[in-house]
Amino acid sequence: MAESEKEIIPAHLILPNKVIIMPLQGRPIFPGIFIPMMIGSPQDIQVVELALQGDAMIGLLLVRREEAEVSKADDLYTVGTIAKIVRKINLPDGGMNIFISTLKRFHVKKFLKEETPITAAVEFLDDAGADTDEATALTRSLISEMKQISENNPLFSEEMRLNMVNIDQPGKIADFITSILNVDRHAQQKILETLNIRERMEQVLVFIKREQELLRIQKKIQTQINDKIEKSQREYFLKEELKAIRQELGMPVDSKSGEYLRFKEQIEKLALTGEAKEQVEQELEKFALMDPNSSEFIVTRNYLDTIVSLPWRDPEPESLDLERARKVLDADHYGLEDVKERILEFLAVRKLRKDTKGSILCFVGPPGVGKTSIGRSIASALGKKFFRFSVGGMRDEAEIKGHRRTYVGAMSGKIIQGLKIVKAKDPVFMIDEIDKMGVSFQGDPSSALLEVLDPEQNVSFRDHYLDLPFDISHVLFIATANTTETIPQPLLDRMEVIRLSGYIDEEKIAIAQRYLIPKSLERSGLAKNRVRYPKGTLQAIAAGYSRDAGMRSYEKALDRIHRKVAMKVVLGNLKVGIALAPENLEEYLGQPVFRDGETRWKLKPGMAIGLAYTSFGGDTLLIEAVSNPGKEGFKLTGQMGQVMQESASIAYTYVRHISDRFKVDRSFFEENQIHLHIPAGATPKDGPSAGITMACCLLSLVTGKTLRPNLAMTGELSLAGNVLPIGGLKEKTIAARRHGIKTILMPKENLKDLEEIPDHVKKGITFHPVESMEEVIEKAFAR
């Protein structure tokens, strides 16, 4: 084994066996270097002063935990470096700066004083294994590897390189390299404690390799960053050149300037005037000054997009052809002759006035009668764009009038959106389900529609988002509703109501032959001649499966038939077309939903048939009454509304008043409780038109007489016995026809309504106009 490497100590210096300890917070200090130290804490200043009073020697020991307050010797490592204080400089702030020369490693044998100032008995350590070939080879490797690091790292000064080359002792080279590398303090302390030169140099070589790898990664990252910077700089210069070329050619310089020029050109074509022109120009100039990255930029751009998308110019005069309009309506819809006539009259007035303003219609009728499709046909007849939107269930008035631009995600209302879509100032707007709007804390949409549907106000309609007056008076508004009862009266007053009553069986059959059967066959993937329907089959479907006012249940029945036929075709059970006979309907549709009227109306004493009008069209009401012995009373069931309950009370009082004429003992009412019921019990019913029916029902009960078969009646009863007029006579007549009613008693004041009912609807039904309850009784109980 080679001799230990002896560190050269000046002859005049004698290393003491007892030293004052200076704790080091940062990193350990290796022997053989000359460095300055800043002394700030009072404890460290005390250590320096004590050392200078003696031999100026201090022992440098690293604190085990960085930034820890040293209160006792246990906080320090036991291997350190002894140093000589060469010079001391006092600083104005009370601290001092000292220059030290480190001499040799030492090991603490024992701490003589464990509190500040700490003193210790030490022994000095020598390096081992310095004069071996391995040490020489490792020395060369360290110097060679460090040269590579120093060449690629600008932090290594020329002085560091010279010092490293001029050190002639392997142990000092390892110490020097460790002190200048970015190595963890605990790893540096481990190097300080390693006395074997070979082991120390091998550890340092590992540190060097790690540093080289970090430098390689750092260089790679730096290269990538530089490439990106160079690319972005290149793109920047190219964009600047392109911008200059575009500017020379008079083209838009960037996307923002391109949009500005586009908006400016389109706004000039709009030929705006007044307030609209002034505000739009202000928005355009504000847009030109905005930063494209700001949120306000997007809001203004969307606003300008809306402005330039709207049809601001007045429409061309209409060239209305009534004959063409009639052909379109006839081709699209069967029946509804009175409705078509009203529409043609309406269009004729438009043609004569040459004025499209004030055109607001409201189609009222049960579901499935074609309200929406008639609106589409009107647009086709006029040659105009068609836009439909539903307001059913709408609770926010902003859906109609838009949001103010101060809100995030603000947009215009349905009216302005529709005009943007159709790009015409005189389209046909269909507002569906206007009777089903709601009210909430967000406002009342029906109130917002008042301005839209008022010919005097909509010439300057102001959408909240647009915030400019816009003329929507050229729009033909068509609203649809199932009933007018839930439409607010101010809104109803602004519209011309056209009622669609529904279809009788003959009309349903014709509609099915012309429209529904071909469409349903096509939807089911069947050829046109795959299923044939005799007229009797179509009549059976209408009578047994579709007694509603519209055509939806009829169409569903056809779809159900065709689905079953399609399955048979796919399974190979049907090779040719079939002619569907009435007796085979149950195979495809199941048991009939409705039975024949004569079977249904098996009248007994205490039963009468009335006619009602609902939002689903006309319907028949079978009113029943029974009496039970007991305490006097009158009980009502069947989901009756307030008005209907009052009508029942009037009927009960009237029958009790006239009971003497029919030889009914007055004690009958005192000794019996009468119960009047209107099926179906779960369906709400209201209105006064069942007054005479309930009176006849009660009179039939107390007299024991049965009313005439196939007779129905409608009319409001007064307490004096007068029969007052009702509404919905056409719908009630259609319902009566569907249910096999042959005779109808009606108020005489409704004769004008009877004249408006088409003859094919009234065919086979006898009408008896009546003015008093005496006439009703005479007709209802006659044989």
PDB file of C-alpha atoms in Angstrom, residues 18 34 49 73 84 87-88 108 115 128 163 184 341 411 480 549 565 576 581 586 589 593 760 783:
ATOM      1  CA  LYS A  18      -7.890  22.165  20.420  1.00  0.00           C
ATOM      2  CA  PHE A  34      -8.184  30.765  -0.031  1.00  0.00           C
ATOM      3  CA  GLU A  49     -12.874  37.373  17.854  1.00  0.00           C
ATOM      4  CA  ALA A  73     -22.527  20.229  19.062  1.00  0.00           C
ATOM      5  CA  LYS A  84      -6.293  30.199   9.293  1.00  0.00           C
ATOM      6  CA  ARG A  87      -7.468  39.072   7.334  1.00  0.00           C
ATOM      7  CA  LYS A  88     -10.516  40.662   8.930  1.00  0.00           C
ATOM      8  CA  VAL A 108     -13.440  15.709  16.251  1.00  0.00           C
ATOM      9  CA  GLU A 115     -22.559  25.355  23.395  1.00  0.00           C
ATOM     10  CA  ALA A 128      -4.269   7.567   1.509  1.00  0.00           C
ATOM     11  CA  ASN A 163      -6.079  26.204 -11.155  1.00  0.00           C
ATOM     12  CA  ASP A 184     -25.616  18.195  -2.979  1.00  0.00           C
ATOM     13  CA  GLU A 341    -112.170  30.786 -48.476  1.00  0.00           C
ATOM     14  CA  MET A 411     -78.102  36.648 -28.588  1.00  0.00           C
ATOM     15  CA  THR A 480    -101.623  28.511 -34.086  1.00  0.00           C
ATOM     16  CA  ALA A 549    -111.047  15.751 -34.604  1.00  0.00           C
ATOM     17  CA  VAL A 565     -97.289  -5.915 -43.212  1.00  0.00           C
ATOM     18  CA  VAL A 576     -98.036 -10.371 -53.078  1.00  0.00           C
ATOM     19  CA  ALA A 581    -111.010  -6.170 -45.512  1.00  0.00           C
ATOM     20  CA  GLU A 586    -108.530  -6.603 -35.581  1.00  0.00           C
ATOM     21  CA  LEU A 589    -105.045  -3.011 -34.944  1.00  0.00           C
ATOM     22  CA  VAL A 593    -111.296   1.536 -29.395  1.00  0.00           C
ATOM     23  CA  HIS A 760    -121.937  17.615 -46.100  1.00  0.00           C
ATOM     24  CA  ARG A 783    -141.749   9.591 -29.362  1.00  0.00           C
TER      25      ARG A 783
END
